[in-house]
CSV table of C-alpha atoms in Angstrom, one decimal:
chain,number,residue,atom,x,y,z
A,3,UNK,CA,-41.3,15.8,-106.2
A,4,UNK,CA,-43.7,13.1,-105.1
A,5,UNK,CA,-40.9,11.5,-103.2
A,6,UNK,CA,-40.2,14.8,-101.3
A,7,UNK,CA,-43.8,14.8,-100.1
A,8,UNK,CA,-43.3,11.2,-98.7
A,9,UNK,CA,-40.1,12.3,-97.1
A,10,UNK,CA,-42.1,15.2,-95.5
A,11,UNK,CA,-44.7,12.7,-94.4
A,12,UNK,CA,-41.9,10.6,-92.8
A,13,UNK,CA,-40.3,13.5,-91.0
A,14,UNK,CA,-43.6,14.8,-89.8
A,15,UNK,CA,-44.6,11.3,-88.6
A,16,UNK,CA,-41.3,11.3,-86.6
A,17,UNK,CA,-42.2,14.6,-85.0
A,18,UNK,CA,-45.6,13.3,-84.3
A,19,UNK,CA,-44.2,10.3,-82.4
A,20,UNK,CA,-41.6,12.4,-80.4
A,21,UNK,CA,-44.5,14.7,-79.4
A,22,UNK,CA,-46.6,11.7,-78.4
A,23,UNK,CA,-43.9,10.4,-76.1
A,24,UNK,CA,-43.6,14.0,-74.6
A,25,UNK,CA,-46.7,13.6,-72.6
A,26,UNK,CA,-50.2,15.0,-72.3
A,27,UNK,CA,-49.2,18.7,-72.8
A,28,UNK,CA,-48.1,18.0,-76.4
A,29,UNK,CA,-51.3,16.2,-77.4
A,30,UNK,CA,-52.3,19.1,-79.8
A,31,UNK,CA,-48.9,18.9,-81.5
A,32,UNK,CA,-49.2,15.2,-81.8
A,33,UNK,CA,-52.6,15.5,-83.6
A,34,UNK,CA,-51.4,18.3,-85.8
A,35,UNK,CA,-48.3,16.5,-87.1
A,36,UNK,CA,-50.3,13.2,-87.4
A,37,UNK,CA,-52.7,15.0,-89.7
A,38,UNK,CA,-49.8,16.5,-91.7
A,39,UNK,CA,-48.3,13.0,-91.9
A,40,UNK,CA,-51.4,11.7,-93.5
A,41,UNK,CA,-51.7,14.7,-95.8
A,42,UNK,CA,-48.2,14.5,-97.1
A,43,UNK,CA,-48.5,10.6,-97.7
A,44,UNK,CA,-51.7,11.1,-99.6
A,45,UNK,CA,-50.4,13.9,-101.7
A,46,UNK,CA,-47.1,11.9,-102.3
A,47,UNK,CA,-49.0,9.0,-103.8
A,48,UNK,CA,-51.3,10.9,-106.0
A,49,UNK,CA,-49.0,11.2,-108.9
A,50,UNK,CA,-49.6,14.8,-109.7
A,51,UNK,CA,-47.4,17.0,-112.0
A,52,UNK,CA,-44.3,18.7,-110.7
A,53,UNK,CA,-46.0,22.1,-111.1
A,54,UNK,CA,-49.0,21.0,-109.0
A,55,UNK,CA,-46.7,19.8,-106.3
A,56,UNK,CA,-44.9,23.1,-106.2
A,57,UNK,CA,-48.2,25.1,-105.9
A,58,UNK,CA,-49.5,22.8,-103.1
A,59,UNK,CA,-46.1,23.2,-101.3
A,60,UNK,CA,-46.3,26.9,-101.7
A,61,UNK,CA,-49.9,27.2,-100.4
A,62,UNK,CA,-48.8,24.9,-97.4
A,63,UNK,CA,-45.9,27.2,-96.6
A,64,UNK,CA,-48.2,30.3,-96.8
A,65,UNK,CA,-50.8,28.8,-94.5
A,66,UNK,CA,-48.0,27.7,-92.1
A,67,UNK,CA,-46.6,31.1,-92.0
A,68,UNK,CA,-49.8,32.8,-91.4
A,69,UNK,CA,-50.7,30.3,-88.7
A,70,UNK,CA,-47.4,30.7,-87.0
A,71,UNK,CA,-47.4,34.4,-87.0
A,72,UNK,CA,-51.1,34.5,-85.9
A,73,UNK,CA,-50.3,32.3,-82.9
A,74,UNK,CA,-47.2,34.3,-82.0
A,75,UNK,CA,-49.2,37.6,-82.2
A,76,UNK,CA,-52.4,36.6,-80.5
A,77,UNK,CA,-51.8,33.6,-78.2
A,78,UNK,CA,-48.3,33.7,-77.1
A,79,UNK,CA,-47.7,35.1,-73.6
A,80,UNK,CA,-45.8,38.2,-73.4
A,81,UNK,CA,-42.8,38.8,-71.1
A,82,UNK,CA,-42.7,35.6,-68.9
């Protein structure tokens, strides 16, 4: 499971680089995915138990789901 967190770090790092090349309007996305990359790599090298990794991933998914739905409900422009 630790390797999967490193893979997630690698993939989020690629997304961060792609957003960086996209220009200034994607700067918040670049920062968000760069922070996720650091988080995933740090967690990947902490040598935690499998159960702990599953709990951390579940909490990450819950926070991402709530954040995405909150952004879509409160910040996304309607009907453009």
